PDB file of C-alpha atoms in Angstrom:
ATOM      1  CA  GLU O   1       9.050  55.773 -90.068  1.00 63.00           C
ATOM      2  CA  ALA O   2      10.535  59.094 -89.063  1.00 78.00           C
ATOM      3  CA  GLY O   3      10.869  59.742 -85.358  1.00 91.00           C
ATOM      4  CA  VAL O   4       9.968  62.736 -83.243  1.00 95.00           C
ATOM      5  CA  ALA O   5      11.916  65.777 -84.411  1.00 96.00           C
ATOM      6  CA  GLN O   6      12.988  68.638 -82.160  1.00 97.00           C
ATOM      7  CA  SER O   7      14.889  71.857 -82.743  1.00 96.00           C
ATOM      8  CA  PRO O   8      17.111  73.435 -81.809  1.00 96.00           C
ATOM      9  CA  ARG O   9      19.226  70.735 -80.193  1.00 95.00           C
ATOM     10  CA  TYR O  10      21.104  73.186 -78.004  1.00 96.00           C
ATOM     11  CA  LYS O  11      20.376  76.707 -76.810  1.00 97.00           C
ATOM     12  CA  ILE O  12      22.283  79.060 -74.535  1.00 98.00           C
ATOM     13  CA  ILE O  13      20.588  82.237 -73.332  1.00 97.00           C
ATOM     14  CA  GLU O  14      20.920  84.723 -70.524  1.00 97.00           C
ATOM     15  CA  LYS O  15      18.368  84.945 -67.746  1.00 96.00           C
ATOM     16  CA  ARG O  16      15.324  87.065 -68.510  1.00 96.00           C
ATOM     17  CA  GLN O  17      15.626  86.321 -72.208  1.00 97.00           C
ATOM     18  CA  SER O  18      12.992  84.413 -74.175  1.00 97.00           C
ATOM     19  CA  VAL O  19      13.384  81.079 -75.931  1.00 98.00           C
ATOM     20  CA  ALA O  20      11.190  78.785 -78.028  1.00 98.00           C
ATOM     21  CA  PHE O  21      11.444  75.101 -78.814  1.00 97.00           C
ATOM     22  CA  TRP O  22       9.805  73.268 -81.689  1.00 97.00           C
ATOM     23  CA  CYS O  23       8.567  69.684 -81.930  1.00 97.00           C
ATOM     24  CA  ASN O  24       7.267  67.668 -84.865  1.00 96.00           C
ATOM     25  CA  PRO O  25       5.696  64.407 -83.682  1.00 95.00           C
ATOM     26  CA  ILE O  26       5.480  61.143 -85.564  1.00 93.00           C
ATOM     27  CA  SER O  27       2.925  61.416 -88.354  1.00 92.00           C
ATOM     28  CA  GLY O  28      -0.544  60.459 -87.210  1.00 90.00           C
ATOM     29  CA  HIS O  29       0.200  60.646 -83.504  1.00 91.00           C
ATOM     30  CA  ALA O  30      -2.656  62.413 -81.780  1.00 90.00           C
ATOM     31  CA  THR O  31      -1.065  62.878 -78.370  1.00 92.00           C
ATOM     32  CA  LEU O  32       1.953  65.099 -77.773  1.00 94.00           C
ATOM     33  CA  TYR O  33       3.878  65.692 -74.542  1.00 95.00           C
ATOM     34  CA  TRP O  34       6.490  68.160 -73.359  1.00 97.00           C
ATOM     35  CA  TYR O  35       8.781  67.068 -70.532  1.00 97.00           C
ATOM     36  CA  GLN O  36      11.454  68.909 -68.560  1.00 97.00           C
ATOM     37  CA  GLN O  37      14.468  66.857 -67.478  1.00 95.00           C
ATOM     38  CA  ILE O  38      16.835  68.545 -65.051  1.00 95.00           C
ATOM     39  CA  LEU O  39      20.313  67.023 -64.814  1.00 91.00           C
ATOM     40  CA  GLY O  40      20.253  63.907 -62.651  1.00 89.00           C
ATOM     41  CA  GLN O  41      16.464  63.744 -62.554  1.00 92.00           C
ATOM     42  CA  GLY O  42      13.817  61.843 -64.453  1.00 93.00           C
ATOM     43  CA  PRO O  43      11.632  63.662 -66.978  1.00 95.00           C
ATOM     44  CA  LYS O  44       8.769  65.688 -65.539  1.00 94.00           C
ATOM     45  CA  LEU O  45       5.613  66.236 -67.592  1.00 94.00           C
ATOM     46  CA  LEU O  46       4.951  69.894 -68.370  1.00 96.00           C
ATOM     47  CA  ILE O  47       1.996  69.671 -70.737  1.00 95.00           C
ATOM     48  CA  GLN O  48       0.027  67.083 -72.694  1.00 93.00           C
ATOM     49  CA  PHE O  49      -1.981  67.752 -75.874  1.00 93.00           C
ATOM     50  CA  GLN O  50      -4.622  65.579 -77.458  1.00 90.00           C
ATOM     51  CA  ASN O  51      -4.778  66.813 -81.058  1.00 88.00           C
ATOM     52  CA  ASN O  52      -4.777  70.603 -80.524  1.00 86.00           C
ATOM     53  CA  GLY O  53      -6.415  70.590 -77.096  1.00 91.00           C
ATOM     54  CA  VAL O  54      -4.648  70.661 -73.715  1.00 92.00           C
ATOM     55  CA  VAL O  55      -5.258  67.551 -71.588  1.00 90.00           C
ATOM     56  CA  ASP O  56      -2.941  68.268 -68.665  1.00 89.00           C
ATOM     57  CA  ASP O  57      -0.880  71.375 -67.913  1.00 93.00           C
ATOM     58  CA  SER O  58      -0.958  71.113 -64.142  1.00 91.00           C
ATOM     59  CA  GLN O  59       2.833  71.241 -63.809  1.00 92.00           C
ATOM     60  CA  LEU O  60       3.446  73.975 -66.366  1.00 95.00           C
ATOM     61  CA  PRO O  61       4.674  77.221 -64.737  1.00 94.00           C
ATOM     62  CA  LYS O  62       2.137  79.317 -66.545  1.00 94.00           C
ATOM     63  CA  ASP O  63       3.615  82.628 -65.445  1.00 95.00           C
ATOM     64  CA  ARG O  64       6.567  82.044 -67.755  1.00 97.00           C
ATOM     65  CA  PHE O  65       5.923  78.930 -69.841  1.00 97.00           C
ATOM     66  CA  SER O  66       3.459  78.602 -72.688  1.00 97.00           C
ATOM     67  CA  ALA O  67       2.827  75.946 -75.315  1.00 97.00           C
ATOM     68  CA  GLU O  68       0.619  75.552 -78.326  1.00 95.00           C
ATOM     69  CA  ARG O  69      -0.280  72.977 -80.933  1.00 94.00           C
ATOM     70  CA  LEU O  70      -2.397  75.006 -83.294  1.00 81.00           C
ATOM     71  CA  LYS O  71      -3.111  72.515 -86.076  1.00 86.00           C
ATOM     72  CA  GLY O  72      -2.829  69.368 -84.019  1.00 83.00           C
ATOM     73  CA  VAL O  73       0.568  68.506 -85.469  1.00 91.00           C
ATOM     74  CA  ASP O  74       3.654  70.609 -84.634  1.00 95.00           C
ATOM     75  CA  SER O  75       4.036  72.182 -81.232  1.00 97.00           C
ATOM     76  CA  THR O  76       6.082  74.986 -79.727  1.00 97.00           C
ATOM     77  CA  LEU O  77       7.091  75.507 -76.117  1.00 98.00           C
ATOM     78  CA  LYS O  78       8.099  79.010 -75.037  1.00 98.00           C
ATOM     79  CA  ILE O  79       9.785  80.362 -71.934  1.00 98.00           C
ATOM     80  CA  GLN O  80       9.544  84.075 -71.231  1.00 97.00           C
ATOM     81  CA  PRO O  81      11.446  85.248 -69.236  1.00 96.00           C
ATOM     82  CA  ALA O  82      13.908  82.443 -68.553  1.00 97.00           C
ATOM     83  CA  LYS O  83      15.372  81.796 -65.109  1.00 97.00           C
ATOM     84  CA  LEU O  84      18.549  79.999 -64.134  1.00 97.00           C
ATOM     85  CA  GLU O  85      16.542  77.039 -62.830  1.00 96.00           C
ATOM     86  CA  ASP O  86      15.048  76.496 -66.295  1.00 97.00           C
ATOM     87  CA  SER O  87      18.347  74.989 -67.436  1.00 97.00           C
ATOM     88  CA  ALA O  88      17.360  71.471 -68.468  1.00 96.00           C
ATOM     89  CA  VAL O  89      16.700  69.182 -71.388  1.00 96.00           C
ATOM     90  CA  TYR O  90      13.246  69.677 -72.869  1.00 97.00           C
ATOM     91  CA  LEU O  91      11.885  66.464 -74.342  1.00 96.00           C
ATOM     92  CA  CYS O  92       8.982  66.102 -76.704  1.00 97.00           C
ATOM     93  CA  ALA O  93       7.147  62.786 -77.037  1.00 95.00           C
ATOM     94  CA  SER O  94       4.193  61.550 -79.025  1.00 93.00           C
ATOM     95  CA  ARG O  95       1.805  58.637 -78.900  1.00 90.00           C
ATOM     96  CA  PHE O  96      -0.511  57.277 -81.549  1.00 86.00           C
ATOM     97  CA  LYS O  97      -3.886  56.974 -79.930  1.00 73.00           C
ATOM     98  CA  LEU O  98      -4.513  54.007 -77.705  1.00 62.00           C
ATOM     99  CA  SER O  99      -3.642  54.335 -74.048  1.00 63.00           C
ATOM    100  CA  THR O 100      -1.732  51.076 -74.308  1.00 65.00           C
ATOM    101  CA  ASP O 101       0.676  52.503 -76.883  1.00 71.00           C
ATOM    102  CA  THR O 102       4.109  53.569 -75.765  1.00 82.00           C
ATOM    103  CA  GLN O 103       5.372  57.126 -76.023  1.00 88.00           C
ATOM    104  CA  TYR O 104       8.091  57.891 -78.553  1.00 91.00           C
ATOM    105  CA  PHE O 105      10.616  60.509 -77.510  1.00 93.00           C
ATOM    106  CA  GLY O 106      12.560  63.053 -79.512  1.00 94.00           C
ATOM    107  CA  PRO O 107      16.278  63.785 -78.908  1.00 93.00           C
ATOM    108  CA  GLY O 108      15.511  66.801 -76.743  1.00 95.00           C
ATOM    109  CA  THR O 109      16.683  70.411 -76.596  1.00 96.00           C
ATOM    110  CA  ARG O 110      19.372  71.188 -74.053  1.00 95.00           C
ATOM    111  CA  LEU O 111      18.803  74.680 -72.615  1.00 97.00           C
ATOM    112  CA  THR O 112      21.458  76.506 -70.628  1.00 97.00           C
ATOM    113  CA  VAL O 113      20.436  79.723 -68.898  1.00 97.00           C
ATOM    114  CA  LEU O 114      23.366  81.901 -67.799  1.00 97.00           C
TER     115      LEU O 114
ATOM    116  CA  LYS Q   1       1.419  60.667 -54.363  1.00 85.00           C
ATOM    117  CA  GLN Q   2       3.274  58.114 -56.459  1.00 91.00           C
ATOM    118  CA  GLU Q   3       7.059  58.205 -56.151  1.00 94.00           C
ATOM    119  CA  VAL Q   4       9.525  56.114 -58.113  1.00 97.00           C
ATOM    120  CA  THR Q   5      12.983  55.328 -56.746  1.00 97.00           C
ATOM    121  CA  GLN Q   6      15.879  53.710 -58.562  1.00 97.00           C
ATOM    122  CA  ILE Q   7      18.862  52.163 -56.856  1.00 92.00           C
ATOM    123  CA  PRO Q   8      21.749  52.411 -57.434  1.00 92.00           C
ATOM    124  CA  ALA Q   9      22.106  55.855 -58.985  1.00 94.00           C
ATOM    125  CA  ALA Q  10      25.226  54.704 -60.820  1.00 96.00           C
ATOM    126  CA  LEU Q  11      26.824  51.351 -61.517  1.00 95.00           C
ATOM    127  CA  SER Q  12      30.042  50.198 -63.179  1.00 96.00           C
ATOM    128  CA  VAL Q  13      30.571  46.546 -64.023  1.00 96.00           C
ATOM    129  CA  PRO Q  14      33.058  44.629 -66.177  1.00 96.00           C
ATOM    130  CA  GLU Q  15      31.938  43.469 -69.577  1.00 97.00           C
ATOM    131  CA  GLY Q  16      30.283  40.071 -69.619  1.00 97.00           C
ATOM    132  CA  GLU Q  17      28.756  40.223 -66.177  1.00 96.00           C
ATOM    133  CA  ASN Q  18      25.065  39.821 -65.493  1.00 97.00           C
ATOM    134  CA  LEU Q  19      23.524  42.734 -63.601  1.00 95.00           C
ATOM    135  CA  VAL Q  20      20.301  43.859 -61.983  1.00 96.00           C
ATOM    136  CA  LEU Q  21      18.839  47.353 -61.800  1.00 97.00           C
ATOM    137  CA  ASN Q  22      16.201  48.068 -59.196  1.00 97.00           C
ATOM    138  CA  CYS Q  23      13.076  50.195 -59.214  1.00 98.00           C
ATOM    139  CA  SER Q  24      10.561  50.725 -56.433  1.00 98.00           C
ATOM    140  CA  PHE Q  25       7.289  52.634 -56.360  1.00 97.00           C
ATOM    141  CA  THR Q  26       5.174  53.757 -53.430  1.00 96.00           C
ATOM    142  CA  ASP Q  27       1.648  53.114 -54.731  1.00 93.00           C
ATOM    143  CA  SER Q  28       0.889  49.629 -56.033  1.00 92.00           C
ATOM    144  CA  ALA Q  29      -2.152  50.855 -57.987  1.00 91.00           C
ATOM    145  CA  ILE Q  30      -0.421  51.038 -61.339  1.00 92.00           C
ATOM    146  CA  TYR Q  31      -1.601  50.390 -64.881  1.00 89.00           C
ATOM    147  CA  ASN Q  32       1.822  49.416 -66.187  1.00 91.00           C
ATOM    148  CA  LEU Q  33       5.544  49.859 -65.657  1.00 94.00           C
ATOM    149  CA  GLN Q  34       8.074  50.663 -68.339  1.00 94.00           C
ATOM    150  CA  TRP Q  35      11.844  50.600 -68.588  1.00 97.00           C
ATOM    151  CA  PHE Q  36      13.529  53.164 -70.844  1.00 96.00           C
ATOM    152  CA  ARG Q  37      17.088  53.643 -72.017  1.00 97.00           C
ATOM    153  CA  GLN Q  38      18.586  57.121 -72.456  1.00 95.00           C
ATOM    154  CA  ASP Q  39      21.858  57.699 -74.281  1.00 92.00           C
ATOM    155  CA  PRO Q  40      23.725  61.004 -73.881  1.00 85.00           C
ATOM    156  CA  GLY Q  41      22.289  63.665 -76.159  1.00 78.00           C
ATOM    157  CA  LYS Q  42      19.446  61.435 -77.234  1.00 81.00           C
ATOM    158  CA  GLY Q  43      15.869  60.862 -76.249  1.00 86.00           C
ATOM    159  CA  LEU Q  44      14.386  57.937 -74.388  1.00 92.00           C
ATOM    160  CA  THR Q  45      13.902  54.546 -75.991  1.00 92.00           C
ATOM    161  CA  SER Q  46      11.345  52.141 -74.579  1.00 92.00           C
ATOM    162  CA  LEU Q  47      12.901  48.778 -73.695  1.00 96.00           C
ATOM    163  CA  LEU Q  48      10.169  46.803 -71.986  1.00 95.00           C
ATOM    164  CA  LEU Q  49       6.603  47.498 -70.884  1.00 93.00           C
ATOM    165  CA  ILE Q  50       4.940  45.302 -68.263  1.00 93.00           C
ATOM    166  CA  GLN Q  51       1.181  45.504 -67.792  1.00 91.00           C
ATOM    167  CA  SER Q  52      -0.073  45.332 -64.218  1.00 91.00           C
ATOM    168  CA  SER Q  53      -1.413  41.799 -64.788  1.00 92.00           C
ATOM    169  CA  GLN Q  54       1.953  40.528 -65.969  1.00 94.00           C
ATOM    170  CA  ARG Q  55       4.921  39.361 -63.928  1.00 95.00           C
ATOM    171  CA  GLU Q  56       7.718  39.775 -66.459  1.00 95.00           C
ATOM    172  CA  GLN Q  57       8.713  40.685 -69.986  1.00 96.00           C
ATOM    173  CA  THR Q  58      11.761  39.609 -71.963  1.00 97.00           C
ATOM    174  CA  SER Q  59      13.541  41.085 -74.951  1.00 95.00           C
ATOM    175  CA  GLY Q  60      16.845  39.558 -76.005  1.00 97.00           C
ATOM    176  CA  ARG Q  61      19.298  39.870 -73.134  1.00 97.00           C
ATOM    177  CA  LEU Q  62      16.869  41.977 -71.099  1.00 97.00           C
ATOM    178  CA  ASN Q  63      14.329  40.672 -68.613  1.00 98.00           C
ATOM    179  CA  ALA Q  64      12.085  42.890 -66.520  1.00 97.00           C
ATOM    180  CA  SER Q  65      10.040  41.625 -63.613  1.00 97.00           C
ATOM    181  CA  LEU Q  66       7.194  43.238 -61.728  1.00 97.00           C
ATOM    182  CA  ASP Q  67       5.990  42.566 -58.186  1.00 96.00           C
ATOM    183  CA  LYS Q  68       3.134  44.991 -57.878  1.00 93.00           C
ATOM    184  CA  SER Q  69       2.191  44.064 -54.329  1.00 92.00           C
ATOM    185  CA  SER Q  70       5.639  44.920 -52.997  1.00 95.00           C
ATOM    186  CA  GLY Q  71       6.073  47.896 -55.318  1.00 96.00           C
ATOM    187  CA  ARG Q  72       9.196  46.593 -57.003  1.00 97.00           C
ATOM    188  CA  SER Q  73      10.570  45.943 -60.454  1.00 98.00           C
ATOM    189  CA  THR Q  74      13.949  44.724 -61.614  1.00 97.00           C
ATOM    190  CA  LEU Q  75      15.691  44.944 -64.957  1.00 97.00           C
ATOM    191  CA  TYR Q  76      18.083  42.075 -65.539  1.00 97.00           C
ATOM    192  CA  ILE Q  77      20.760  42.458 -68.205  1.00 97.00           C
ATOM    193  CA  ALA Q  78      22.581  39.284 -69.176  1.00 97.00           C
ATOM    194  CA  ALA Q  79      26.125  39.166 -70.508  1.00 97.00           C
ATOM    195  CA  SER Q  80      26.608  42.922 -70.416  1.00 97.00           C
ATOM    196  CA  GLN Q  81      28.369  44.686 -73.300  1.00 96.00           C
ATOM    197  CA  PRO Q  82      29.992  48.128 -73.577  1.00 95.00           C
ATOM    198  CA  GLY Q  83      27.091  49.157 -75.811  1.00 96.00           C
ATOM    199  CA  ASP Q  84      24.765  48.712 -72.847  1.00 97.00           C
ATOM    200  CA  SER Q  85      26.319  51.782 -71.217  1.00 97.00           C
ATOM    201  CA  ALA Q  86      23.503  54.316 -70.809  1.00 97.00           C
ATOM    202  CA  THR Q  87      21.042  55.646 -68.252  1.00 97.00           C
ATOM    203  CA  TYR Q  88      18.126  53.335 -67.526  1.00 98.00           C
ATOM    204  CA  LEU Q  89      14.880  54.896 -66.391  1.00 97.00           C
ATOM    205  CA  CYS Q  90      11.919  53.206 -64.753  1.00 97.00           C
ATOM    206  CA  ALA Q  91       8.463  54.754 -65.177  1.00 95.00           C
ATOM    207  CA  VAL Q  92       5.044  53.835 -63.840  1.00 94.00           C
ATOM    208  CA  ARG Q  93       1.614  54.758 -65.107  1.00 90.00           C
ATOM    209  CA  PRO Q  94      -0.787  55.238 -62.192  1.00 87.00           C
ATOM    210  CA  TRP Q  95      -4.083  53.409 -62.455  1.00 82.00           C
ATOM    211  CA  ASP Q  96      -6.153  56.508 -61.915  1.00 73.00           C
ATOM    212  CA  ARG Q  97      -4.381  58.661 -64.487  1.00 66.00           C
ATOM    213  CA  ASP Q  98      -5.248  57.776 -68.025  1.00 64.00           C
ATOM    214  CA  ASP Q  99      -2.002  58.709 -69.587  1.00 71.00           C
ATOM    215  CA  LYS Q 100       0.492  60.251 -67.196  1.00 81.00           C
ATOM    216  CA  ILE Q 101       3.709  58.371 -66.464  1.00 88.00           C
ATOM    217  CA  ILE Q 102       6.003  59.082 -63.523  1.00 93.00           C
ATOM    218  CA  PHE Q 103       9.728  58.557 -63.902  1.00 95.00           C
ATOM    219  CA  GLY Q 104      12.455  57.604 -61.480  1.00 97.00           C
ATOM    220  CA  LYS Q 105      15.769  59.441 -61.570  1.00 96.00           C
ATOM    221  CA  GLY Q 106      17.482  56.646 -63.424  1.00 96.00           C
ATOM    222  CA  THR Q 107      20.560  54.462 -63.002  1.00 97.00           C
ATOM    223  CA  ARG Q 108      23.688  55.427 -64.939  1.00 96.00           C
ATOM    224  CA  LEU Q 109      25.277  52.213 -66.120  1.00 97.00           C
ATOM    225  CA  HIS Q 110      28.861  51.965 -67.332  1.00 97.00           C
ATOM    226  CA  ILE Q 111      30.138  48.686 -68.741  1.00 96.00           C
ATOM    227  CA  LEU Q 112      33.917  48.439 -68.509  1.00 94.00           C
ATOM    228  CA  PRO Q 113      35.584  46.878 -71.585  1.00 90.00           C
TER     229      PRO Q 113
END
C-alpha cells in the first residue's frame, strides 16, 4: 500500500512570495489533514477535510493560507504572501474513516522563507 | 485547554540501556493517547496507541503506559539500539473533539553506539 505522498520535499522562497504544497493521501482515505511543524515543536493542525468538505480550519491563518481538496482526493495548501515565521515543515496526513483509525503521515515539505 | 508536555527534550544513552520517555497532559478527559516516531526528513510513524480504558500497550521492545487520572504516560524502550535514534512525540485526542489530536514537542533520542 502506497503511503501519503507530498511534493515538493523542500522549498526556499523570499518573504512576500507565494508557495503551494501538494498532498496525495492513501487511496480510499476520506479524511485529510494539514499540519505545520515549526522546528522544535510538535505538529499543529491547520486544516482538516472530510472528503472535499472542511471539518476544522480554526487554526488556519486565513488571511494568507488557503487549502482545497476539490475532488475529495488530492489537496493543495497555499501561502500568499509568505512571512518569515511560516518557515516550517508542512505535514499532510490521512485517515481511512473510523475515528479509531490512526493517521498516516507523509514525509512533509520543508519550507524556508528568507 | 489541553496541553501536552514531554520531558526530557533531549536524551543520549549508550546502546543496550533501557530508557523511559515521559509525557504529561493537563486534561484527563482524553479519548486515547498515541506515541509517534519521527526520523529526520520523514513523516511521523505511529508506534503505539492506548485507548482511554487501557493501561498499557506493547509492541516488541516498546511498552507504553497510561495513567489517565494523573495525566501521565511513559514510553519504555528496552535494550536500546542505534536505530532507535529519532524524535518521539506523544499526542492525545481530547474526549470532546472527535478527531483532533494535540502533540507534545517531542523528545530527541540519541543512542550512542
